[in-house]
Short mmCIF file of N, CA and C in Angstrom, two decimals:
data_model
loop_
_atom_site.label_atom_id
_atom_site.label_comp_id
_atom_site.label_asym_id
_atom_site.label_seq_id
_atom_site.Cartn_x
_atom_site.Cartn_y
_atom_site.Cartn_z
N UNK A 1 114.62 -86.56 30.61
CA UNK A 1 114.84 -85.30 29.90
C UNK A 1 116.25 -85.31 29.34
N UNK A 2 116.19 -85.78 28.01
CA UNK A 2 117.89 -85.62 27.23
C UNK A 2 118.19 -84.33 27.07
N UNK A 3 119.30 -84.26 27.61
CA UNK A 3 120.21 -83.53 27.79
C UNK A 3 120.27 -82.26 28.77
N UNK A 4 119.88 -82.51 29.63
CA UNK A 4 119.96 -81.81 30.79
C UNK A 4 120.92 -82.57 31.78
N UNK A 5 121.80 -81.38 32.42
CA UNK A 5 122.50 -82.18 33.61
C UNK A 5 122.13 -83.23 34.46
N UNK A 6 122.76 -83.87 35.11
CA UNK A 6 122.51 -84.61 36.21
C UNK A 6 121.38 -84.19 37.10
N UNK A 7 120.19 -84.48 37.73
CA UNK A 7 119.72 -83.63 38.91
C UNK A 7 120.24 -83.32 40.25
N UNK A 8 119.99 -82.07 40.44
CA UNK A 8 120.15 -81.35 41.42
C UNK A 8 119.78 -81.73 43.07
N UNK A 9 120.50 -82.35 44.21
CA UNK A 9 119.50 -82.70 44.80
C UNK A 9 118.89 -81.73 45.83
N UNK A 10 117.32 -82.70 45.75
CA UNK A 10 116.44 -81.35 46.35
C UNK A 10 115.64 -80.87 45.03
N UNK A 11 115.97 -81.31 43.90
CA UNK A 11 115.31 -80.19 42.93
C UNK A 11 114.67 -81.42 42.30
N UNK A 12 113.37 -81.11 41.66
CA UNK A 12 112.06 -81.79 41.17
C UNK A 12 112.56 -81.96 39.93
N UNK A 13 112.35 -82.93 39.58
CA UNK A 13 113.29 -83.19 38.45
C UNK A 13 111.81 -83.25 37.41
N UNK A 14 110.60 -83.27 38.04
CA UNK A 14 109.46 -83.16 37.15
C UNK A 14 108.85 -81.75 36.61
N UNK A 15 109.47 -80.75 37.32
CA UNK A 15 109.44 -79.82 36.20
C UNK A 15 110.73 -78.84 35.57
N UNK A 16 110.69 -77.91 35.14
CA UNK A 16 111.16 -77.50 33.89
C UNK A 16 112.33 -76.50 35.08
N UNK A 17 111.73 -75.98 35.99
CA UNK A 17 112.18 -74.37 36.72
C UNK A 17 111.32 -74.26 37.50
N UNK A 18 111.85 -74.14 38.63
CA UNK A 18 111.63 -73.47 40.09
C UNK A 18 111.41 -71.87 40.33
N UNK A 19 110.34 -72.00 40.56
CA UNK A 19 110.59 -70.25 40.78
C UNK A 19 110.79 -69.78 42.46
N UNK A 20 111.94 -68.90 43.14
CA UNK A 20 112.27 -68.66 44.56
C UNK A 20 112.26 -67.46 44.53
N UNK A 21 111.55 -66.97 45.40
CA UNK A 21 111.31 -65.44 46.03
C UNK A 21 112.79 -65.17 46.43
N UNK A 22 113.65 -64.09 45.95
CA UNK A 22 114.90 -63.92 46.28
C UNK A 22 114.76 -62.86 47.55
N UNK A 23 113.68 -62.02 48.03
CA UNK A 23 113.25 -61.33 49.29
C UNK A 23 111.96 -62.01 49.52
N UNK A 24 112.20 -62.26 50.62
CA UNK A 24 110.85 -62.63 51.12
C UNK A 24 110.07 -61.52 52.05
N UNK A 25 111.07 -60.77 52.21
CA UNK A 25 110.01 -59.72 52.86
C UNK A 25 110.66 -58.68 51.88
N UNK A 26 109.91 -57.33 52.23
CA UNK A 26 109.89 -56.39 51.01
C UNK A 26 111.62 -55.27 51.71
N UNK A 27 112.69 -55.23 50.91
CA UNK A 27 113.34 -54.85 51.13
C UNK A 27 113.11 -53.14 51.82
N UNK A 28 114.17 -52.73 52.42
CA UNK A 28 113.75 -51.31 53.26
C UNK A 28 114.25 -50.38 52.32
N UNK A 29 115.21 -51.30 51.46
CA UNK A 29 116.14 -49.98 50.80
C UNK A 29 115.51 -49.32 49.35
N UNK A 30 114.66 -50.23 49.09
CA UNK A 30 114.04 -49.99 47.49
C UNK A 30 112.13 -49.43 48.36
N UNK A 31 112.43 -48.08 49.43
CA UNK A 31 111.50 -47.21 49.88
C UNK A 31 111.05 -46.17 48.34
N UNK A 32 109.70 -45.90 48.25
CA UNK A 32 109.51 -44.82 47.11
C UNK A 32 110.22 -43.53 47.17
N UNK A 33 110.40 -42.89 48.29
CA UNK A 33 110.70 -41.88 48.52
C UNK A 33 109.97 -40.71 48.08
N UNK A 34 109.03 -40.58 47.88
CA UNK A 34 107.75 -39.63 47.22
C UNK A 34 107.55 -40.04 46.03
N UNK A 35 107.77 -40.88 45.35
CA UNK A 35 107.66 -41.08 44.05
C UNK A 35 106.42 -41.96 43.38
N UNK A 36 105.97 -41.98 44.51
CA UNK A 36 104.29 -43.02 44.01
C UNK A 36 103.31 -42.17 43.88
N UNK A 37 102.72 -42.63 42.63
CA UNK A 37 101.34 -41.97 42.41
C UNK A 37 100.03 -42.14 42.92
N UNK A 38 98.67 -41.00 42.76
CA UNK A 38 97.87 -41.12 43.69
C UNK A 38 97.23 -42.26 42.61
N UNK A 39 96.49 -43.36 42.99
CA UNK A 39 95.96 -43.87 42.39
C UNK A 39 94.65 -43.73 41.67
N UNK A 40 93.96 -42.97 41.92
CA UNK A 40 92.97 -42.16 41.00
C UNK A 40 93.73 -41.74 39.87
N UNK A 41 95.16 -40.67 39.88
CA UNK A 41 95.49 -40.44 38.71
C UNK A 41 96.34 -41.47 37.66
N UNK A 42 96.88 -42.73 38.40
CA UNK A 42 97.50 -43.57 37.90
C UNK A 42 95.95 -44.54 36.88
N UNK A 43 95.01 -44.55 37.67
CA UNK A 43 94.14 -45.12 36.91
C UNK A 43 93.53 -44.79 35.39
N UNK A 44 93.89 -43.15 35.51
CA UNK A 44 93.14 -42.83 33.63
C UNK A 44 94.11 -41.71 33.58
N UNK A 45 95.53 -42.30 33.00
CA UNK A 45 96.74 -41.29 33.28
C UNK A 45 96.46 -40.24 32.27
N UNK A 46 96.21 -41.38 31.04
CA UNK A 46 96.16 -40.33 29.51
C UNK A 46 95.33 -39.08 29.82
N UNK A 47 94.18 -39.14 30.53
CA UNK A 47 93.87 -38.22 30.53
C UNK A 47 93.97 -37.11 31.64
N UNK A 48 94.53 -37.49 32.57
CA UNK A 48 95.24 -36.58 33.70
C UNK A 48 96.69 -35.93 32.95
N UNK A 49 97.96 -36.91 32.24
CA UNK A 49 98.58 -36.63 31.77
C UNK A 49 98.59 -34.80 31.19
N UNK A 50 97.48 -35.13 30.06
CA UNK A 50 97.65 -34.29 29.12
C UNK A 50 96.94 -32.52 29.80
N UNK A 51 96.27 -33.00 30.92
CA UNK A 51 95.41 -31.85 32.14
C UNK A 51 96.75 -31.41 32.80
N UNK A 52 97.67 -31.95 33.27
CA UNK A 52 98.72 -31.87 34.03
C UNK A 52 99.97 -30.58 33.10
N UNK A 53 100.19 -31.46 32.09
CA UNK A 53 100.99 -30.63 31.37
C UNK A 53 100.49 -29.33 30.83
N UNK A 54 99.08 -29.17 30.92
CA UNK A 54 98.85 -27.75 30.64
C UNK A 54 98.91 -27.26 31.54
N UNK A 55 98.30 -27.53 32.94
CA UNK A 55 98.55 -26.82 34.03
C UNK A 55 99.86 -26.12 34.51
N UNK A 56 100.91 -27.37 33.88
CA UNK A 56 102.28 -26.75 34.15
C UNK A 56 103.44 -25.96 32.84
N UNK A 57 102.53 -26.13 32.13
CA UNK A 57 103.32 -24.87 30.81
C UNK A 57 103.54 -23.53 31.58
N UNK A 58 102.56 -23.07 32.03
CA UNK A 58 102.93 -21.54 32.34
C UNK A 58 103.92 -21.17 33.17
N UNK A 59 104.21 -22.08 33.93
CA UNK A 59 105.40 -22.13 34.89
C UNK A 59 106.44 -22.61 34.30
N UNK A 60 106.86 -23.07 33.20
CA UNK A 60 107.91 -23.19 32.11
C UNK A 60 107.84 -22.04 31.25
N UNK A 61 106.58 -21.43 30.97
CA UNK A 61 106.57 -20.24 29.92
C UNK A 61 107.09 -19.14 30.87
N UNK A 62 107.04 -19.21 32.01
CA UNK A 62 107.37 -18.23 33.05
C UNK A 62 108.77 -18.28 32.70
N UNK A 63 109.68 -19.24 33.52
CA UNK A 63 110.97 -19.20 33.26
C UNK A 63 112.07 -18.42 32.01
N UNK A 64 111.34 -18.90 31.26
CA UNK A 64 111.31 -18.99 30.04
C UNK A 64 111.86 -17.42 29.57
N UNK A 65 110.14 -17.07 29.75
CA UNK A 65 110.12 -15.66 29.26
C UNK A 65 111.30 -14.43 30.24
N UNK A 66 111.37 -14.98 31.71
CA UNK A 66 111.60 -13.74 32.61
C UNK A 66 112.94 -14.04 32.24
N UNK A 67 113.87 -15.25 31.96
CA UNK A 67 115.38 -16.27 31.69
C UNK A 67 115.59 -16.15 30.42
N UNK A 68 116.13 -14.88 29.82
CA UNK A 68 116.86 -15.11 28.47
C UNK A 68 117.76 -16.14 28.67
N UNK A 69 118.52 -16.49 29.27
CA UNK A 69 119.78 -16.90 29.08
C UNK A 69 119.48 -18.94 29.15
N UNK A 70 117.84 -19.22 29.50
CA UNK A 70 117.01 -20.39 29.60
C UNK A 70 116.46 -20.98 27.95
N UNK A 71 117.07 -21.45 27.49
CA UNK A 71 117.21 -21.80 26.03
C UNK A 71 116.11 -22.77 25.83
N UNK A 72 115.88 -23.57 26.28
CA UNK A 72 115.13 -25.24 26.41
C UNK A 72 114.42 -25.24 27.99
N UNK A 73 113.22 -25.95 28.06
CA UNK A 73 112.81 -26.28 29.30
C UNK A 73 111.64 -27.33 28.83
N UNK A 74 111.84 -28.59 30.06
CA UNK A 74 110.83 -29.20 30.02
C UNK A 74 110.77 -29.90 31.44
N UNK A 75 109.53 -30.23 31.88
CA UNK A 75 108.75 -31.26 32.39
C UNK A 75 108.41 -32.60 32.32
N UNK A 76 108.76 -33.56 32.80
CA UNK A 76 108.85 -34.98 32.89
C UNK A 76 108.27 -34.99 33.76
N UNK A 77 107.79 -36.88 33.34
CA UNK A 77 107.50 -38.14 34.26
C UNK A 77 109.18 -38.62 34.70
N UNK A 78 108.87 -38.97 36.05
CA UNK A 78 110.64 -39.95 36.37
C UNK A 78 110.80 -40.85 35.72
N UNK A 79 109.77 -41.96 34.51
CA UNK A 79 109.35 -42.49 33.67
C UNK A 79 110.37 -42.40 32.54
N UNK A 80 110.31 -41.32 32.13
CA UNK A 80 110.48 -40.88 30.70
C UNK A 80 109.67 -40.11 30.16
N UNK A 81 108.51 -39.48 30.59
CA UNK A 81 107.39 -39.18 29.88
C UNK A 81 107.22 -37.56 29.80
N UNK A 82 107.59 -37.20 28.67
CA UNK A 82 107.03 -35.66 28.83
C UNK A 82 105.71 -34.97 29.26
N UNK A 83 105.54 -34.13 29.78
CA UNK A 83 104.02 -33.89 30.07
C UNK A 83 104.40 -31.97 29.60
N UNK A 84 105.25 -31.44 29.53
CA UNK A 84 105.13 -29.84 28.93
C UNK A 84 106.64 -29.66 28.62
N UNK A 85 107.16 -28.71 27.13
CA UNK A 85 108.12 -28.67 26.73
C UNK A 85 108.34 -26.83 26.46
N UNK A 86 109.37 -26.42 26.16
CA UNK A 86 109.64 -24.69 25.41
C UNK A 86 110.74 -25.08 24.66
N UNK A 87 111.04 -25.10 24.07
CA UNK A 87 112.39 -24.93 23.09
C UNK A 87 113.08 -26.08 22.64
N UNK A 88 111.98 -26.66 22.84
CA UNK A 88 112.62 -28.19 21.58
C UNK A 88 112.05 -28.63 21.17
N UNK A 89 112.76 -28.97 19.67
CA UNK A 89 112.21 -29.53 18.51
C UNK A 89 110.87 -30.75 19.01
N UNK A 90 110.09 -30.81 18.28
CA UNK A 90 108.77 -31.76 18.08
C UNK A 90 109.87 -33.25 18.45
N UNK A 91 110.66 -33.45 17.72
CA UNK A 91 111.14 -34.83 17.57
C UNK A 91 112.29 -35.04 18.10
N UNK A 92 112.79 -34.41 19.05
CA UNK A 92 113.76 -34.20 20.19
C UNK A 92 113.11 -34.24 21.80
N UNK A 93 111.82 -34.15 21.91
CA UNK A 93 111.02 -34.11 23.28
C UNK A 93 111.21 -35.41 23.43
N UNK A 94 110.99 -36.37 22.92
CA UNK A 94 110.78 -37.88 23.61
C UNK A 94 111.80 -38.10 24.20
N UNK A 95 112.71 -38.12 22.77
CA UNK A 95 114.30 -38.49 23.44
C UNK A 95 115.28 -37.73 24.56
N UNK A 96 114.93 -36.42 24.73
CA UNK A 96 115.55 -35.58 26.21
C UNK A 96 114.58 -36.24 27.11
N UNK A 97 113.47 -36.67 27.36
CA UNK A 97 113.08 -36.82 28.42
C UNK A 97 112.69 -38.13 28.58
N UNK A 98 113.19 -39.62 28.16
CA UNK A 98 114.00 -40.86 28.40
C UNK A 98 114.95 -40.38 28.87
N UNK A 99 115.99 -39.48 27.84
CA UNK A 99 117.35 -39.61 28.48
C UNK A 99 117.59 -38.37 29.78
N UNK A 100 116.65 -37.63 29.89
CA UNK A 100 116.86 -36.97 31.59
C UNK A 100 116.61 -38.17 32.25
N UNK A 101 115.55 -39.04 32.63
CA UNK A 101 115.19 -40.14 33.33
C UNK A 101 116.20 -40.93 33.78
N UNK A 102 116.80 -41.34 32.80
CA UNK A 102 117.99 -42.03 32.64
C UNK A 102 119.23 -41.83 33.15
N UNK A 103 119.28 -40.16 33.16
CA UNK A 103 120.61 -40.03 33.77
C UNK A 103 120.20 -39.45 34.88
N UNK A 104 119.32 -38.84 35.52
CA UNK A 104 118.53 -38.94 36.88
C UNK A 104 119.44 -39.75 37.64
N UNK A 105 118.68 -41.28 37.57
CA UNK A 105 119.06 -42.62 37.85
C UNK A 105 120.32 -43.36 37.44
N UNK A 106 120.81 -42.95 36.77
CA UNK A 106 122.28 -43.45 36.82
C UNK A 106 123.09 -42.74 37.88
N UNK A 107 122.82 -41.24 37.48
CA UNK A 107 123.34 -40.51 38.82
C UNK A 107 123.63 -40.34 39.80
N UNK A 108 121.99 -40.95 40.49
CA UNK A 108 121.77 -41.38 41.83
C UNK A 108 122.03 -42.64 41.78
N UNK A 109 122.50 -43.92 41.19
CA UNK A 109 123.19 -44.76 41.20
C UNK A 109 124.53 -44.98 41.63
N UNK A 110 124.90 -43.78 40.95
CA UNK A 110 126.82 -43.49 41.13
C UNK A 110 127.10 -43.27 42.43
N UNK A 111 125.83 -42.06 42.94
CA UNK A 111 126.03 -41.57 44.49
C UNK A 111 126.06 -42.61 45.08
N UNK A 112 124.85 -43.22 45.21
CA UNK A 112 124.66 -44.16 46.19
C UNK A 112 126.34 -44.87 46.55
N UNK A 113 126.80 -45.43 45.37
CA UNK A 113 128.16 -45.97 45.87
C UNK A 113 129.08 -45.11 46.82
N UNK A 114 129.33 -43.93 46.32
CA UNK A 114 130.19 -43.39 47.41
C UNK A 114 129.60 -42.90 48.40
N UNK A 115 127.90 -42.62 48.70
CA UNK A 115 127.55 -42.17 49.63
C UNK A 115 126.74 -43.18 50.68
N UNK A 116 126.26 -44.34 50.24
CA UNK A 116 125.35 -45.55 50.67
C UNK A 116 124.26 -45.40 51.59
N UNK A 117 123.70 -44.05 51.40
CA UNK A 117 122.89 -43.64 52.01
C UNK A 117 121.67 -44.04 51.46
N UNK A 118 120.75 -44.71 51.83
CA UNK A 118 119.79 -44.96 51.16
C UNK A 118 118.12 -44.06 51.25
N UNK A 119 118.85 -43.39 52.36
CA UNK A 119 117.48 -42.20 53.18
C UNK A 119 116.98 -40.82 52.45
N UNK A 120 117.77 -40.78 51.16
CA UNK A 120 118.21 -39.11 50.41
C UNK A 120 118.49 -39.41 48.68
N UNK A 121 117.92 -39.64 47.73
CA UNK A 121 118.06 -39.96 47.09
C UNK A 121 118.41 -38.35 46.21
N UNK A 122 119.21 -38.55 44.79
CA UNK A 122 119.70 -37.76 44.52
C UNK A 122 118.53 -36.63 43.96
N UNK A 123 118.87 -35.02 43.99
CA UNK A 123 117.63 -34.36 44.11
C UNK A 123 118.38 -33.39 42.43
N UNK A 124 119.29 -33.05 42.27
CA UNK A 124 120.22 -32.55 40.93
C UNK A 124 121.10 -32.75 40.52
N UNK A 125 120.83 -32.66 39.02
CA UNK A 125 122.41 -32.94 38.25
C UNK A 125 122.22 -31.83 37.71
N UNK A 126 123.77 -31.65 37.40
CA UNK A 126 124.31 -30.16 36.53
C UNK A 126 124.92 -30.50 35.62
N UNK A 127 124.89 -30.45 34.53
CA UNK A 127 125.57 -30.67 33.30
C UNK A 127 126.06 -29.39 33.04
N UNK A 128 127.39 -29.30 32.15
CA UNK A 128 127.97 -28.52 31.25
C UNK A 128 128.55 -29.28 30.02
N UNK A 129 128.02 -28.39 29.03
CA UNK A 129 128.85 -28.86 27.80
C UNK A 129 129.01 -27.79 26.56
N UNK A 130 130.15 -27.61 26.46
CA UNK A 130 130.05 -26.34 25.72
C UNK A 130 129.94 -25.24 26.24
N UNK A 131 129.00 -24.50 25.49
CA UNK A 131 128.79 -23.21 25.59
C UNK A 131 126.83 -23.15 26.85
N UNK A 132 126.45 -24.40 26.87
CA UNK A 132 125.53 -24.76 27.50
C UNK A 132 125.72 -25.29 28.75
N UNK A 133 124.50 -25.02 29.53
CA UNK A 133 124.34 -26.00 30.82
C UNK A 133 123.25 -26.43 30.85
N UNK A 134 122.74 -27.59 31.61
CA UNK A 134 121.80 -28.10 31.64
C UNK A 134 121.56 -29.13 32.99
N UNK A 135 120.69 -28.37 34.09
CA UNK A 135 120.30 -28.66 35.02
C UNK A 135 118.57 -29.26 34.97
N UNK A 136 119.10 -30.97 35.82
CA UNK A 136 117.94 -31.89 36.07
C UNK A 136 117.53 -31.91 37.17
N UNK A 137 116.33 -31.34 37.61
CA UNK A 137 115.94 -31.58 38.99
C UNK A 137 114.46 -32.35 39.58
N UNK A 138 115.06 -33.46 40.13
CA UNK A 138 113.73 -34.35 40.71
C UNK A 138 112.82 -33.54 42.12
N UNK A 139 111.60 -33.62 41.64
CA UNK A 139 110.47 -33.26 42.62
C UNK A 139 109.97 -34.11 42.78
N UNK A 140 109.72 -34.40 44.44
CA UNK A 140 109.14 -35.58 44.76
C UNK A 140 107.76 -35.11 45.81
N UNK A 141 106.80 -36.35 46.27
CA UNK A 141 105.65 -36.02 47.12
C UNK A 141 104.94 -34.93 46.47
N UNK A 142 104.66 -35.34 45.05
CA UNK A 142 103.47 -35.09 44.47
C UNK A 142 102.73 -35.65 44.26
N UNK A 143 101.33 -35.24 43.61
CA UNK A 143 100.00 -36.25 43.57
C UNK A 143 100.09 -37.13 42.29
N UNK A 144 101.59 -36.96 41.60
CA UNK A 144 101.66 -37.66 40.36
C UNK A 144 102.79 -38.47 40.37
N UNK A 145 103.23 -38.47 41.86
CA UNK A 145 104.67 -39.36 42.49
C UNK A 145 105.99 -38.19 42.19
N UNK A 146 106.72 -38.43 41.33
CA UNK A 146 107.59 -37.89 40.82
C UNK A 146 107.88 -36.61 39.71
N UNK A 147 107.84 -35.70 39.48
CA UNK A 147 108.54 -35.11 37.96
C UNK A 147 109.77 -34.37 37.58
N UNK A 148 110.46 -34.58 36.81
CA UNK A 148 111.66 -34.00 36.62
C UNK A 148 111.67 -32.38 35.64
N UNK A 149 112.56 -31.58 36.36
CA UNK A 149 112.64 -30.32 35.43
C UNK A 149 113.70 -30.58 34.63
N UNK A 150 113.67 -30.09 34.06
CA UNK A 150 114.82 -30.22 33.00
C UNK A 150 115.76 -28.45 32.09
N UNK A 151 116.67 -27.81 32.44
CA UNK A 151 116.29 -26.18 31.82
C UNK A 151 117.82 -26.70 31.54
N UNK A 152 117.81 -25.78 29.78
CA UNK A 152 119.01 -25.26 29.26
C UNK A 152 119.45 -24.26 29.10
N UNK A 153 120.85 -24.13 29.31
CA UNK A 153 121.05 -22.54 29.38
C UNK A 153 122.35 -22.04 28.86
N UNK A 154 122.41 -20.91 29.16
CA UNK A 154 123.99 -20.11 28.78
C UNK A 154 124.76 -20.86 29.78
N UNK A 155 126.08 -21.49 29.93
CA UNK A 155 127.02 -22.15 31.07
C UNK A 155 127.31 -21.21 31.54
N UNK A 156 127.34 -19.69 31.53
CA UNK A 156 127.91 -18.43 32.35
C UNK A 156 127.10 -18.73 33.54
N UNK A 157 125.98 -19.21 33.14
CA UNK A 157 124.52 -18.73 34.06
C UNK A 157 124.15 -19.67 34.95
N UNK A 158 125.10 -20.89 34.81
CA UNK A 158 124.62 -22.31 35.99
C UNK A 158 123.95 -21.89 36.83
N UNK A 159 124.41 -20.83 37.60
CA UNK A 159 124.22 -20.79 39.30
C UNK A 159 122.66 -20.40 38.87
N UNK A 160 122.13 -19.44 37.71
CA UNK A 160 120.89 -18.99 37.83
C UNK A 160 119.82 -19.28 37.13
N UNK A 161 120.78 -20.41 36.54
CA UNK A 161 119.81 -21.58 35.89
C UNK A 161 119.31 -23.00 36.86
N UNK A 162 119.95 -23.00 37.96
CA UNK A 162 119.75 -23.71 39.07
C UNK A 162 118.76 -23.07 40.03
N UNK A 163 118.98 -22.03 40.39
CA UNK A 163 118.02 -21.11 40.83
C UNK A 163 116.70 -20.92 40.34
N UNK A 164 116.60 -21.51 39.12
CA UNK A 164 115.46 -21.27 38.07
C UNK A 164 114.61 -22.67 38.64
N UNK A 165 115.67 -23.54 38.24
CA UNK A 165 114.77 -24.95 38.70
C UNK A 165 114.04 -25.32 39.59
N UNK A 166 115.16 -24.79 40.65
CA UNK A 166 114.50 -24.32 42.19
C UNK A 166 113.12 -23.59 42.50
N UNK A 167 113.13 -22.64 41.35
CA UNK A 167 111.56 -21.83 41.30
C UNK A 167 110.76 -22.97 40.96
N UNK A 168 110.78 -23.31 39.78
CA UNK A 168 109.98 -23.89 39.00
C UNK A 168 109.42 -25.23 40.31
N UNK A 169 110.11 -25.80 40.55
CA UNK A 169 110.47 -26.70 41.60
C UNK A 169 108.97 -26.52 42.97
N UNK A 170 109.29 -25.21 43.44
CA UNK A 170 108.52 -24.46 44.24
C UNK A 170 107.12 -24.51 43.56
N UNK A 171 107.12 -24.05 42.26
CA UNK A 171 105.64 -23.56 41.64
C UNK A 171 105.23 -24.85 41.50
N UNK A 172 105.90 -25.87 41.12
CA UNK A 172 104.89 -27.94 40.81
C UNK A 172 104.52 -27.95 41.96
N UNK A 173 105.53 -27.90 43.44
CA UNK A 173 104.76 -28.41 44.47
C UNK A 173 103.55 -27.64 44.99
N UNK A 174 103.57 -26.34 44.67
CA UNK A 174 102.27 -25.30 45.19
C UNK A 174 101.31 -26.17 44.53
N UNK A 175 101.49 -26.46 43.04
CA UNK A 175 100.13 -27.05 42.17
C UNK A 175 99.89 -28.71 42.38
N UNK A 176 100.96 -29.22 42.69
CA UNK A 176 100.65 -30.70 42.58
C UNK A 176 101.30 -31.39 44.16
N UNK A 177 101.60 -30.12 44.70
CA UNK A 177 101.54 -31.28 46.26
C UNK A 177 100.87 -32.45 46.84
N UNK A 178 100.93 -33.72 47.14
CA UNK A 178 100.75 -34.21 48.14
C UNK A 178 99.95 -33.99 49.53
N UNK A 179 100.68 -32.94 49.83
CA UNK A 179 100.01 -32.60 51.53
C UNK A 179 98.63 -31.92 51.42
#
């Protein structure tokens, strides 16, 4: 074989790449933490998907309506995947809810370093910017694994725009618990 290094010894010089299990047993720390789906609904998502997100509009239209100060709200997959939206544009839903996903998990990335707890994974982020806030909150040990809330608001109102999530939070698990 021209131009490949010298061989390696120990290494088969008759093929191309070795492939090595870098865990051989299944690590403890990469646990789901409620985040797996039931497999009935993982099997014909599209159409659980789109059953799901109606089920859970009214509990966003709730917020919504009773929360002047609740500008935007939506419902995610931990995915990326929207499943119910209020106050954003048609062509702004995809992209808030990749990028809630995203910063979910970066989030709980960051923690993990200073906290190295691997038993508690991160449950909210609070954003401020501006004249807005915008609180992400993961629900876990549902029958659909994971979903994220997502609500925007007046920044006066953090504390009761957190409080909101918290409802909303309450009303997924009544409908889509696990237990």
């Amino acid at each position: 074989m021209a131009g490949l290094p010298a061989p390696i010894d120990g290494f088969d010089d008759e093929h191309v790449a070795e492939v090595l299990p870098l865990h051989r047993e299944p690590d403890a720390s990469l646990e789901a933490h409620g985040t797996e789906m039931d497999s009935d609904i993982a099997a014909d998502w599209n159409l659980w998907s789109e059953q799901i997100g109606r089920a859970l509009l009214p509990i966003l239209r709730s917020v919504v309506e009773s929360t002047p100060t609740v500008t935007s709200a939506m419902i995610g997959t931990a995915d990326g995947f929207n499943l119910c939206s209020l106050g954003l544009d048609e062509h702004d839903v995809t992209r808030v809810s990749a990028m809630t996903s995203s910063l979910l998990s970066l989030a709980d990335a960051v923690t993990d370093v200073v906290d190295k707890a691997d038993d508690h994974p991160l449950d909210l982020v609070s954003l401020a910017h501006g004249s807005y806030a915008t609180v992400v909150l993961a629900v876990r040990h549902l029958i659909v694994g994971q979903l994220l809330i997502w609500l925007t608001g007046d920044a006066s109102m953090k504390t009761l725009i957190e409080s909101q999530a918290l409802d909303v939070a309450t009303s997924v698990r009544m409908l889509l618990g696990d237990d």
